[in-house]
XYZ file of C-alpha atoms in Angstrom:
785
model
C 173.440 154.526 72.618
C 173.028 151.083 71.148
C 170.599 148.482 72.401
C 173.541 146.171 72.951
C 175.102 148.597 75.437
C 172.179 150.441 77.071
C 172.750 153.407 79.342
C 172.649 152.373 83.011
C 170.502 154.699 85.114
C 170.797 154.671 88.896
C 168.149 156.122 91.164
C 169.294 158.435 93.990
C 168.519 155.662 96.471
C 170.872 153.263 94.671
C 173.565 155.991 94.528
C 173.290 156.358 98.302
C 173.450 152.576 98.728
C 176.556 152.297 96.566
C 178.260 154.992 98.587
C 177.475 153.035 101.733
C 178.644 149.697 100.301
C 182.000 151.134 99.203
C 182.844 151.747 102.836
C 182.725 148.090 103.912
C 186.139 146.705 104.878
C 187.240 143.158 105.435
C 186.115 141.582 108.702
C 183.630 143.622 110.712
C 181.350 145.988 108.661
C 182.590 149.560 108.510
C 182.128 151.585 111.658
C 180.977 148.684 113.827
C 183.097 148.449 116.955
C 183.977 145.389 118.958
C 182.141 145.172 122.285
C 183.713 147.266 125.010
C 185.781 145.465 127.628
C 183.828 144.226 130.592
C 180.773 143.020 128.659
C 178.582 145.870 129.896
C 174.940 145.632 128.938
C 171.644 147.352 129.544
C 169.709 146.498 132.688
C 167.135 143.694 132.362
C 168.834 142.312 129.253
C 170.826 139.158 128.665
C 174.334 139.323 127.221
C 174.414 139.672 123.442
C 176.804 136.980 122.266
C 175.983 136.792 118.531
C 179.155 136.910 116.441
C 179.515 137.931 112.808
C 177.364 140.255 110.745
C 174.039 140.544 112.565
C 172.432 142.282 109.589
C 173.187 139.262 107.430
C 171.790 136.916 110.063
C 168.661 139.090 110.249
C 168.033 138.834 106.505
C 168.681 135.087 106.491
C 166.220 134.602 109.344
C 163.479 136.521 107.553
C 164.081 134.373 104.501
C 163.533 131.167 106.478
C 160.470 132.634 108.150
C 158.847 133.592 104.832
C 159.488 130.194 103.286
C 157.670 128.623 106.228
C 154.850 131.144 105.873
C 154.411 130.097 102.246
C 154.018 126.477 103.286
C 151.653 127.423 106.111
C 149.553 129.484 103.686
C 149.168 126.411 101.477
C 148.073 124.322 104.450
C 145.611 126.987 105.569
C 143.796 127.518 102.264
C 141.022 125.022 102.934
C 139.671 127.188 105.760
C 139.046 130.022 103.294
C 136.887 127.918 100.972
C 133.336 126.753 101.537
C 132.641 124.449 98.614
C 129.113 123.099 98.411
C 129.524 119.770 96.619
C 125.849 118.825 96.747
C 125.424 119.665 93.056
C 127.340 121.348 90.228
C 125.098 124.417 90.505
C 125.613 124.627 94.261
C 129.375 124.287 93.802
C 129.424 127.070 91.235
C 127.516 129.430 93.532
C 129.629 128.567 96.586
C 132.956 129.387 94.934
C 131.819 132.659 93.364
C 133.462 134.788 96.121
C 136.799 133.074 95.395
C 136.293 133.653 91.674
C 135.760 137.370 92.321
C 138.846 137.442 94.518
C 140.949 135.819 91.812
C 139.697 138.354 89.279
C 140.650 141.198 91.607
C 144.230 140.108 92.270
C 144.725 139.435 88.547
C 143.506 142.946 87.773
C 140.504 141.702 85.779
C 138.227 144.462 86.982
C 137.403 146.588 83.938
C 134.330 146.302 81.758
C 135.150 144.952 78.337
C 134.129 146.804 75.226
C 131.264 145.447 73.158
C 132.294 143.638 69.992
C 130.611 143.784 66.623
C 132.724 141.072 65.082
C 136.449 140.643 64.752
C 138.099 143.435 62.779
C 139.940 142.222 59.691
C 143.463 143.653 59.771
C 143.824 144.634 56.129
C 145.376 147.548 54.254
C 145.220 148.759 50.682
C 148.381 146.723 50.068
C 147.729 143.601 52.138
C 144.677 141.431 52.466
C 143.518 140.195 55.869
C 143.713 136.688 54.448
C 147.333 135.663 54.705
C 147.158 131.917 54.062
C 144.858 129.065 53.079
C 144.772 125.366 53.753
C 142.396 122.535 53.066
C 139.210 123.272 54.998
C 140.087 126.675 56.461
C 141.647 130.062 55.783
C 143.936 132.176 57.950
C 142.952 135.793 58.615
C 144.680 138.558 60.516
C 142.274 140.056 63.028
C 142.015 142.602 65.806
C 139.362 143.094 68.492
C 138.760 145.541 71.355
C 139.228 144.365 74.938
C 139.258 147.197 77.514
C 139.492 150.913 76.768
C 142.241 151.323 74.143
C 143.665 147.835 74.560
C 143.029 145.400 71.717
C 143.680 141.776 71.082
C 145.524 140.983 67.871
C 146.288 137.701 66.205
C 144.964 135.199 63.715
C 141.583 133.644 62.993
C 141.535 130.171 61.473
C 138.093 130.124 59.871
C 136.578 126.893 58.531
C 135.640 127.116 54.855
C 132.811 125.209 53.267
C 131.389 123.978 56.575
C 130.113 125.243 59.924
C 132.528 125.180 62.867
C 131.963 122.451 65.431
C 133.380 124.627 68.266
C 135.146 127.877 68.983
C 138.620 127.693 70.501
C 141.053 130.336 71.745
C 144.519 128.821 71.233
C 147.519 130.347 72.960
C 151.189 129.620 72.550
C 153.950 130.562 74.921
C 154.897 134.243 75.146
C 157.755 133.819 72.695
C 155.661 131.919 70.142
C 153.709 133.942 67.599
C 150.259 133.100 66.245
C 151.912 132.471 62.879
C 154.146 129.806 64.444
C 151.253 128.145 66.249
C 149.273 127.885 63.015
C 152.155 126.681 60.859
C 152.175 129.804 58.697
C 155.726 130.606 59.785
C 158.561 128.379 61.051
C 159.488 128.245 64.710
C 157.379 125.385 66.079
C 157.609 121.735 64.922
C 154.504 120.496 63.067
C 153.638 118.152 65.943
C 153.120 121.188 68.195
C 151.194 123.407 65.778
C 148.100 122.887 67.872
C 146.037 125.746 66.420
C 146.328 124.229 62.945
C 145.348 120.783 64.230
C 142.221 122.195 65.894
C 141.261 124.054 62.717
C 141.754 120.894 60.644
C 139.325 119.197 63.028
C 136.607 121.756 62.285
C 137.081 124.357 65.014
C 136.953 128.092 64.585
C 140.270 129.073 66.164
C 141.352 132.474 67.481
C 145.078 132.820 68.258
C 145.821 135.913 70.355
C 149.278 137.430 70.340
C 150.913 137.407 73.779
C 153.459 139.972 74.943
C 156.884 138.399 74.498
C 160.020 138.384 76.667
C 162.201 140.552 74.452
C 163.086 144.082 75.584
C 163.048 146.009 72.301
C 160.329 148.464 73.342
C 160.934 148.523 77.106
C 161.763 152.210 77.150
C 160.802 155.163 79.313
C 160.935 158.915 78.759
C 159.388 158.456 75.300
C 162.176 156.178 74.194
C 165.080 158.180 75.609
C 165.890 155.667 78.337
C 166.325 152.049 77.301
C 165.993 149.252 79.802
C 166.849 145.566 79.729
C 163.509 144.595 81.224
C 161.467 142.050 79.331
C 158.336 143.538 77.805
C 156.348 141.517 80.313
C 158.172 142.928 83.344
C 158.154 146.423 81.849
C 154.349 146.342 81.650
C 153.940 144.439 84.919
C 155.564 147.194 86.983
C 153.165 150.132 86.400
C 150.166 147.814 86.042
C 150.840 146.193 89.432
C 151.026 149.577 91.153
C 147.641 150.486 89.664
C 145.802 147.283 90.536
C 146.179 145.644 87.132
C 148.443 142.910 85.832
C 149.965 141.751 82.565
C 148.190 138.421 83.202
C 144.907 140.261 83.666
C 145.287 142.201 80.425
C 145.856 138.984 78.486
C 142.975 137.219 80.197
C 140.764 140.161 79.188
C 141.853 139.769 75.564
C 140.931 136.077 75.696
C 137.560 136.781 77.294
C 136.844 139.456 74.699
C 137.490 136.822 72.020
C 135.117 134.502 73.884
C 132.514 137.287 73.795
C 132.723 137.287 70.007
C 132.820 133.504 69.640
C 129.709 133.267 71.782
C 127.786 135.845 69.832
C 128.868 135.250 66.242
C 128.304 131.560 65.568
C 125.064 130.008 66.751
C 126.175 126.638 65.406
C 128.930 126.505 68.045
C 126.171 126.118 70.592
C 128.182 127.033 73.685
C 131.078 124.786 72.721
C 133.856 127.280 73.517
C 137.258 126.176 74.769
C 140.710 127.538 75.503
C 143.977 125.686 75.044
C 147.326 127.192 75.914
C 150.971 126.269 76.279
C 153.531 127.822 78.638
C 152.499 131.406 79.291
C 149.447 130.648 77.180
C 148.678 127.781 79.562
C 148.760 130.222 82.471
C 146.340 132.551 80.668
C 144.071 129.672 79.607
C 143.855 128.297 83.160
C 142.915 131.651 84.663
C 140.513 132.593 81.867
C 138.618 129.311 82.261
C 138.519 129.726 86.046
C 136.942 133.178 85.696
C 134.496 132.588 82.827
C 131.894 129.834 83.036
C 131.153 130.142 79.303
C 134.390 128.266 78.634
C 133.301 124.639 78.465
C 136.767 123.041 78.367
C 140.307 124.172 79.072
C 143.614 122.691 77.975
C 146.699 123.672 79.975
C 150.053 122.546 78.558
C 153.529 122.952 80.043
C 152.377 125.152 82.919
C 150.234 123.372 85.531
C 152.256 122.653 88.675
C 152.670 123.229 92.370
C 152.941 127.017 92.649
C 154.643 127.531 96.036
C 157.904 128.521 94.329
C 156.357 131.172 92.105
C 158.897 133.567 93.644
C 161.557 131.827 91.535
C 159.648 132.506 88.296
C 159.831 135.759 86.298
C 158.313 138.615 88.267
C 155.531 139.134 85.725
C 153.980 136.010 87.287
C 153.969 137.616 90.747
C 150.328 137.871 91.881
C 149.781 139.567 95.238
C 148.082 137.278 97.734
C 147.729 134.374 95.291
C 149.010 131.618 97.564
C 146.792 132.521 100.487
C 143.810 131.179 98.564
C 145.055 129.588 95.363
C 147.438 126.998 94.078
C 146.894 125.644 90.600
C 144.641 122.970 92.121
C 142.347 125.583 93.660
C 142.210 127.518 90.399
C 141.355 124.280 88.610
C 138.539 123.726 91.120
C 136.937 126.935 89.850
C 136.669 125.316 86.411
C 134.602 122.371 87.702
C 132.153 121.005 86.732
C 133.560 121.936 83.333
C 136.422 119.953 81.785
C 140.149 120.449 82.209
C 142.910 118.675 80.276
C 146.429 119.069 81.656
C 149.332 118.158 79.410
C 152.624 117.330 81.119
C 155.240 118.187 78.522
C 158.302 120.284 77.847
C 157.681 123.808 79.035
C 159.416 127.060 78.083
C 162.975 127.419 79.348
C 163.887 131.012 80.135
C 165.933 132.958 82.678
C 166.513 136.538 83.759
C 169.960 136.375 85.380
C 170.834 138.558 88.391
C 172.411 141.884 87.577
C 170.622 142.477 84.278
C 168.286 145.209 85.554
C 165.171 143.106 85.942
C 164.048 140.793 88.684
C 165.940 137.485 88.547
C 163.681 134.599 87.613
C 163.545 131.444 85.555
C 161.156 129.079 83.838
C 161.767 125.338 83.635
C 159.767 122.316 82.568
C 157.378 121.262 85.340
C 158.278 117.948 86.968
C 155.703 115.421 85.678
C 155.366 113.892 89.159
C 154.607 117.338 90.584
C 152.031 117.973 87.847
C 150.375 114.651 88.653
C 150.228 115.449 92.384
C 148.757 118.897 91.839
C 146.016 117.599 89.549
C 145.294 114.794 92.032
C 144.930 117.465 94.703
C 142.426 119.302 92.498
C 140.373 116.119 92.225
C 140.529 115.664 96.006
C 139.169 119.180 96.525
C 136.113 118.140 94.521
C 135.669 114.644 95.938
C 131.965 113.989 96.381
C 130.759 116.099 93.454
C 128.333 114.130 91.320
C 129.095 113.726 88.505
C 132.841 114.123 89.139
C 134.534 116.709 86.924
C 136.489 115.563 83.919
C 140.079 116.421 84.864
C 142.408 114.539 82.507
C 146.175 114.251 82.712
C 147.989 113.539 79.458
C 151.735 112.878 79.364
C 153.637 113.794 76.237
C 156.217 111.046 76.132
C 157.665 110.795 79.632
C 156.020 114.072 80.604
C 158.754 116.144 78.986
C 157.908 115.555 75.331
C 156.687 118.077 72.733
C 153.613 120.141 73.609
C 150.334 119.895 71.749
C 150.516 116.109 71.510
C 147.796 114.223 69.655
C 146.587 112.626 72.886
C 146.221 116.010 74.603
C 144.376 117.596 71.676
C 142.146 114.535 71.244
C 141.207 114.611 74.958
C 140.512 118.330 74.778
C 138.317 117.995 71.670
C 136.438 115.058 73.152
C 135.699 117.082 76.289
C 134.606 120.086 74.239
C 132.691 118.257 71.493
C 131.786 114.743 72.637
C 132.459 112.435 69.710
C 134.396 115.119 67.854
C 137.677 113.414 67.100
C 141.018 114.915 66.142
C 141.405 114.888 62.357
C 144.578 113.550 60.745
C 147.284 116.162 60.299
C 147.162 117.971 56.974
C 149.542 120.240 55.131
C 150.545 123.527 56.730
C 148.750 126.628 55.392
C 150.283 128.179 52.288
C 151.348 131.766 52.854
C 149.853 134.003 50.177
C 152.080 137.076 50.438
C 155.329 136.917 52.383
C 155.691 140.702 52.190
C 152.571 141.225 54.311
C 153.892 140.286 57.743
C 152.493 141.523 61.070
C 154.523 144.735 61.014
C 154.526 146.799 64.232
C 152.161 144.384 65.986
C 154.486 143.893 68.962
C 155.039 147.642 69.262
C 151.278 148.306 69.157
C 150.531 145.633 71.731
C 153.196 146.877 74.162
C 152.278 150.535 73.749
C 148.533 149.918 74.138
C 148.978 148.322 77.541
C 151.596 150.884 78.534
C 149.260 153.739 77.584
C 146.413 152.126 79.482
C 148.529 152.086 82.634
C 149.288 155.770 82.075
C 145.559 156.444 81.682
C 144.972 154.648 84.983
C 147.758 156.733 86.532
C 146.079 159.956 85.407
C 142.762 158.758 86.815
C 144.199 157.356 90.051
C 143.776 160.537 92.115
C 140.048 160.500 91.382
C 139.853 156.807 92.261
C 141.555 157.520 95.590
C 139.163 160.402 96.272
C 136.256 158.010 95.823
C 137.939 155.394 98.013
C 138.402 157.937 100.820
C 134.840 159.276 100.875
C 133.937 157.624 104.174
C 136.701 159.455 106.088
C 135.170 162.197 108.260
C 136.871 165.384 107.192
C 133.745 167.505 107.347
C 133.576 167.479 111.156
C 136.923 169.288 111.252
C 137.739 167.321 114.372
C 140.971 165.426 115.003
C 139.130 162.922 117.179
C 136.431 162.316 114.561
C 139.116 161.920 111.920
C 141.021 159.367 114.004
C 137.902 157.308 114.488
C 136.844 157.447 110.844
C 140.228 156.338 109.473
C 140.374 153.157 111.569
C 138.862 151.263 108.645
C 141.466 152.718 106.269
C 144.286 151.835 108.640
C 143.037 148.254 108.822
C 142.706 148.133 105.023
C 146.254 149.483 104.646
C 147.524 146.864 107.092
C 145.660 143.924 105.564
C 145.413 144.640 101.833
C 148.449 146.827 101.082
C 151.232 146.162 103.569
C 150.046 142.738 104.741
C 149.701 141.878 108.423
C 150.946 138.630 109.959
C 148.235 136.883 111.922
C 150.506 135.830 114.755
C 151.529 137.133 118.159
C 154.921 138.696 118.739
C 157.354 136.579 120.710
C 158.693 137.674 124.052
C 161.464 140.094 123.003
C 164.124 138.367 125.177
C 166.358 141.454 124.849
C 170.107 140.946 124.572
C 172.591 143.791 124.618
C 176.251 144.754 124.813
C 177.916 148.118 125.156
C 179.847 149.028 122.024
C 181.039 152.549 122.795
C 181.248 155.081 125.572
C 181.130 158.757 124.602
C 181.252 161.846 126.837
C 177.550 162.567 126.222
C 176.106 159.053 125.838
C 176.710 155.321 125.788
C 175.929 153.048 122.845
C 174.551 149.522 123.023
C 173.866 146.907 120.394
C 170.479 145.335 121.047
C 168.769 142.252 119.608
C 165.098 141.399 120.161
C 163.079 138.364 119.096
C 160.073 139.158 116.893
C 158.821 135.934 115.258
C 160.494 132.542 114.943
C 163.762 133.234 113.055
C 162.928 136.977 112.859
C 164.888 139.377 115.033
C 165.118 143.124 115.428
C 168.583 144.604 115.788
C 169.858 148.097 116.377
C 172.015 150.514 118.349
C 170.555 152.293 121.369
C 172.154 155.571 122.445
C 171.486 156.484 126.089
C 172.434 160.016 127.181
C 174.451 160.357 130.348
C 172.981 162.123 133.324
C 169.445 160.714 133.237
C 168.159 161.116 136.775
C 166.538 158.276 138.677
C 162.875 158.130 137.703
C 163.362 160.530 134.767
C 161.785 159.512 131.444
C 163.216 160.867 128.206
C 161.774 161.089 124.685
C 163.098 158.647 122.077
C 163.826 159.216 118.402
C 164.027 156.093 116.242
C 166.538 157.000 113.525
C 166.214 154.952 110.350
C 168.901 154.432 107.738
C 168.273 154.131 103.991
C 168.917 151.490 101.335
C 171.907 149.233 102.080
C 172.435 151.095 105.338
C 173.335 149.953 108.827
C 172.618 151.263 112.337
C 176.254 152.296 112.657
C 175.832 154.691 109.737
C 173.543 156.910 111.804
C 174.434 156.025 115.417
C 178.192 155.421 115.623
C 180.277 158.556 116.264
C 183.249 157.054 114.410
C 181.310 156.592 111.162
C 180.905 159.550 108.842
C 178.294 159.187 106.107
C 177.527 162.638 104.697
C 173.934 161.710 103.818
C 173.207 160.854 107.462
C 175.414 163.282 109.337
C 175.481 161.059 112.468
C 172.020 162.373 113.241
C 171.281 159.794 115.942
C 174.505 160.750 117.730
C 173.631 164.446 117.496
C 170.193 163.786 118.944
C 171.729 161.851 121.833
C 174.053 164.797 122.464
C 170.897 166.938 122.787
C 169.524 164.627 125.448
C 167.229 162.388 123.408
C 167.384 158.641 123.715
C 168.057 157.446 120.151
C 167.590 154.011 118.622
C 168.871 153.091 115.154
C 167.277 149.835 113.903
C 168.590 147.585 111.186
C 165.933 147.428 108.494
C 166.236 144.421 106.164
C 166.703 146.303 102.865
C 170.379 145.379 102.578
C 172.432 142.944 100.438
C 170.760 143.585 97.070
C 168.915 140.612 95.624
C 169.039 138.845 98.983
C 166.555 141.326 100.425
C 164.649 141.899 97.193
C 163.803 138.218 96.982
C 162.224 138.586 100.428
C 159.624 140.762 98.709
C 159.204 138.099 96.030
C 158.525 135.500 98.735
C 156.221 137.780 100.718
C 154.006 138.995 97.867
C 152.372 135.672 96.916
C 151.076 135.298 100.487
C 149.736 138.855 100.530
C 152.673 140.269 102.467
C 155.488 142.704 101.767
C 158.897 143.577 103.121
C 157.092 146.151 105.252
C 154.972 143.399 106.805
C 158.177 142.254 108.486
C 159.513 145.758 109.130
C 156.247 146.846 110.766
C 156.333 143.807 113.052
C 159.950 144.564 113.965
C 159.052 148.156 114.825
C 156.034 147.020 116.790
C 158.384 144.950 118.930
C 161.014 147.712 119.084
C 158.548 150.313 120.336
C 157.067 147.887 122.879
C 160.531 147.257 124.245
C 161.530 150.926 124.220
C 158.335 151.828 126.065
C 159.247 149.314 128.767
C 162.609 150.928 129.549
C 162.601 152.829 132.864
C 164.247 155.923 131.354
C 161.910 156.178 128.323
C 158.622 158.062 128.161
C 156.341 155.688 126.206
C 154.192 158.622 125.080
C 157.134 160.371 123.418
C 158.598 157.983 120.827
C 159.163 159.627 117.439
C 160.367 158.337 114.070
C 162.856 160.004 111.694
C 163.986 158.221 108.515
C 165.981 159.048 105.399
C 165.462 157.665 101.872
C 164.284 154.036 102.280
C 163.987 155.066 105.904
C 161.667 157.794 104.610
C 159.570 155.098 102.962
C 159.473 153.494 106.392
C 158.416 156.838 107.876
C 155.334 156.828 105.644
C 154.263 153.237 106.308
C 155.326 152.103 109.775
C 154.061 155.029 111.922
C 150.770 154.799 110.016
C 150.347 151.342 111.589
C 152.417 151.485 114.799
C 150.624 154.018 116.947
C 153.314 154.060 119.645
C 155.087 156.432 117.283
C 153.759 159.824 118.337
C 155.216 161.605 115.274
C 156.964 160.896 111.996
C 159.552 162.723 109.893
C 160.045 161.661 106.273
C 163.366 162.835 104.869
C 164.518 162.560 101.240
C 161.650 160.398 100.054
C 158.277 162.171 100.254
C 156.836 162.810 96.791
C 154.001 161.901 94.432
C 154.672 158.236 95.026
C 152.216 156.665 92.578
C 153.546 158.810 89.749
C 157.121 157.903 90.672
C 156.304 154.201 90.578
C 154.001 154.041 87.560
C 155.001 156.795 85.142
C 156.808 155.691 82.005
C 157.299 159.313 80.948
C 159.142 160.709 83.962
C 162.908 160.560 84.341
C 162.368 159.947 88.065
C 160.417 156.729 87.567
C 161.160 153.401 89.215
C 159.805 151.603 86.127
C 163.274 151.628 84.609
C 165.496 151.086 87.674
C 166.813 147.990 89.408
C 164.476 148.321 92.399
C 162.055 145.649 91.296
C 160.792 145.138 94.847
C 159.423 148.665 95.151
C 156.001 148.143 93.575
C 152.965 147.684 95.850
C 149.800 146.160 94.464
C 146.902 148.544 93.785
C 148.485 151.367 95.762
C 147.330 153.796 93.087
C 143.666 153.129 93.924
C 144.130 153.556 97.653
C 147.146 155.311 99.204
C 149.502 157.884 97.790
C 151.850 159.579 100.258
C 149.212 162.167 101.184
C 146.846 159.347 102.135
C 149.556 157.577 104.141
C 150.153 160.843 105.986
C 146.390 160.957 106.586
C 146.766 157.669 108.492
C 149.450 159.280 110.659
C 147.268 162.330 111.362
C 146.464 163.869 113.786
C 149.939 163.030 115.094
C 152.668 165.483 114.042
C 154.178 164.869 110.621
C 157.060 166.577 108.828
C 158.822 166.413 105.465
C 162.510 167.278 105.001
C 163.403 168.038 101.388
C 166.576 169.132 99.611
C 166.081 170.994 96.346
C 168.888 168.963 94.729
C 167.462 165.603 95.771
C 167.047 163.426 92.686
C 164.173 161.397 94.139
C 161.602 163.719 92.546
C 161.235 167.331 91.412
C 160.240 169.984 93.926
C 156.822 170.445 92.359
C 155.931 166.753 92.864
C 156.938 166.994 96.517
C 155.175 170.316 97.073
C 151.900 169.355 95.425
C 151.650 166.108 97.402
C 152.567 167.818 100.648
C 149.988 170.560 100.021
C 147.286 167.900 100.403
C 148.720 166.960 103.799
C 148.888 170.592 104.911
C 145.263 171.150 103.901
C 144.129 168.090 105.855
C 145.836 169.303 109.030
C 144.312 172.750 108.477
C 140.881 171.184 108.013
C 141.375 169.330 111.289
C 142.342 172.649 112.937
C 145.837 171.418 113.797
C 148.034 173.100 111.146
C 150.824 173.576 113.688
C 151.376 169.805 113.735
C 152.749 169.573 110.226
C 155.458 171.327 108.265
C 157.930 170.953 105.444
C 161.502 172.179 105.403
C 162.992 172.953 102.004
C 166.727 173.525 101.788
C 169.278 173.953 99.025
C 170.934 170.576 99.328
C 171.048 166.949 98.189
C 169.533 163.604 99.230
C 170.530 163.997 102.875
C 169.546 164.736 106.460
C 169.831 168.464 107.204
C 168.881 168.226 110.882
C 167.873 171.834 111.459
C 164.126 172.343 111.120
C 163.577 168.668 111.875
C 165.491 168.944 115.145
C 163.391 171.946 116.151
C 160.282 169.930 115.227
C 161.432 167.065 117.464
C 162.184 169.348 120.387
C 158.799 171.020 120.104
C 156.587 167.979 119.645
C 158.554 165.614 121.899
C 158.596 168.387 124.510
C 162.304 168.419 125.143
C 164.171 171.715 125.549
C 166.612 172.781 122.882
C 170.190 173.148 124.072
């Protein structure tokens, strides 16, 4: 199939969601009934008077809440820093913990390979020297960075004189080293900044950055094409494994710095980085992390970063905004020099509905750039001498990048007295037939293969991470105590926990149906400001005064609604009205509305949550915390017997929420349990999320910490079950079985094997409700009918 019309591949979860969405009629969502006459409600609740689609109101409220949390995170950053401004050395030492934190969230955590000089990229047909100009020559080079990942690009080497400085020059992602040096067309001469620096006597390395095309964004060894940009394609598996496309490119820059530092004594520590657009991003972060970089130039990038969720997803850095805006990152450069150029930035957009995460790049507002740099200076007020942080406007702040004033300021900061030389002629290409063939393919595949190496190693990394858990005692109590640290880590570093108290739930309810075996009520609870929990509660008839029943919380999947599992008039084959059937058996059942509904509207919630170190499940966990508190308070509910049963995205919930909400005394994961890290990070598997539209699914560094077996270990010693249909397209049976075998062994080691089981049946992505119902009756201690 042609690249112009790629094959669209839908995951089983999306297929289920589409089936659900097709059933929505005009007016009230399908299956939702109008409140019964009389306005009946649950005792100790106020009347529920909300009109319209409550699910939509729920998602909108979370959106407002997260936008406020972003602003609050920015206001709270100062408390996380402890800058010692008594001297430059004291400042440098005091911010080192923040520097290490930045390196971690960027994925800069691997030892770089030792260099023995840049490799000249020559063949028997083509020389490494591709062009010459007055005072320098242009060479194609390559250098190792980490493992099998190399930097590639150009070296502009002074001829007939010693270099006055070493500079790593970076264009935007869609600008090649050849454009930046004037060897090839594509950038106006005024912006060919690498050439201007070489003409001024610098030794200039120009790394190639991964571009925003999608030519090689393929999975299954090229069988499945995607429309993801190369940057998003590599971001997805890297993010899951604790790395980042930004981190890989920073490592390439720092590897070049390694060589510049060691190869030219005459440079004398005068090493700088200058970048535009995406190159400006990389230059800023590289200079913040490496104190060998004496001066940094950042062009067309520096800005207030609180709307990073609007930018392409390959700029999504988990937890960034809790500690860092661009001003805070700039403060890590001090007392070294920083030159910020306000100029035209790259203009780029990923529209909704194209397979990737929607996002856009626009030119930073010059006034915003000025304010952010002023804020950086304020953070360092009192440092003596004050850092050299220069702002240069190209024209009105939207002019061409690489302006003479910006380059002159950068050179003066790097080499005091070293002025910018007059512009010369562009280099003359020596052999037009010797272009950089296959360079883009090599660069994409090297990073892709490194993520697959990390995937293969991830099980061993997790084993090391879990060494402090007490499995040897073979005691459920000892296990519970030893995994407290892991549960806290999961809550803080993976899911993200809001540091705020739950509101009073202020429950509101209305009866929506009256069946022979049970009554149904819509319920709304307050969680946080603007955040509500909503669901349908089914209360069996015939509960005696003082009697307390077990509860099963029944969770829908992607694009689902409470009515899809808890309304007897709604028939969704995947769900089989399982909440209604449980109520008919005498269980109290509650079907919550989880916020994964309305496509990009909910997926952008993840985009807004990630930069503050939160996820969609940060909100969901808080909602379920409130739900279980309220359920436990009901006079007909036994607070010790509240179980969880979820399908598909509800199965994802079954792995995460009960691990953190201990009022859930058991959990059943249906149609989702599998080798989760492999499913998220593999570019070989046909089951992978790397090539689907679910761009919100990736969780930072999960591969180093928690696969599904480890999440189940957080649920243990409480009962845990997996429901799995052989025909379920989520994953193959062997991936499910091998991951579950680890869970079964843990429960056996803890001498409680009877508390876990798996039911395999010959069926699709659906609730079967046979073995799981028996499991609920047994462990919630309620007799089977």
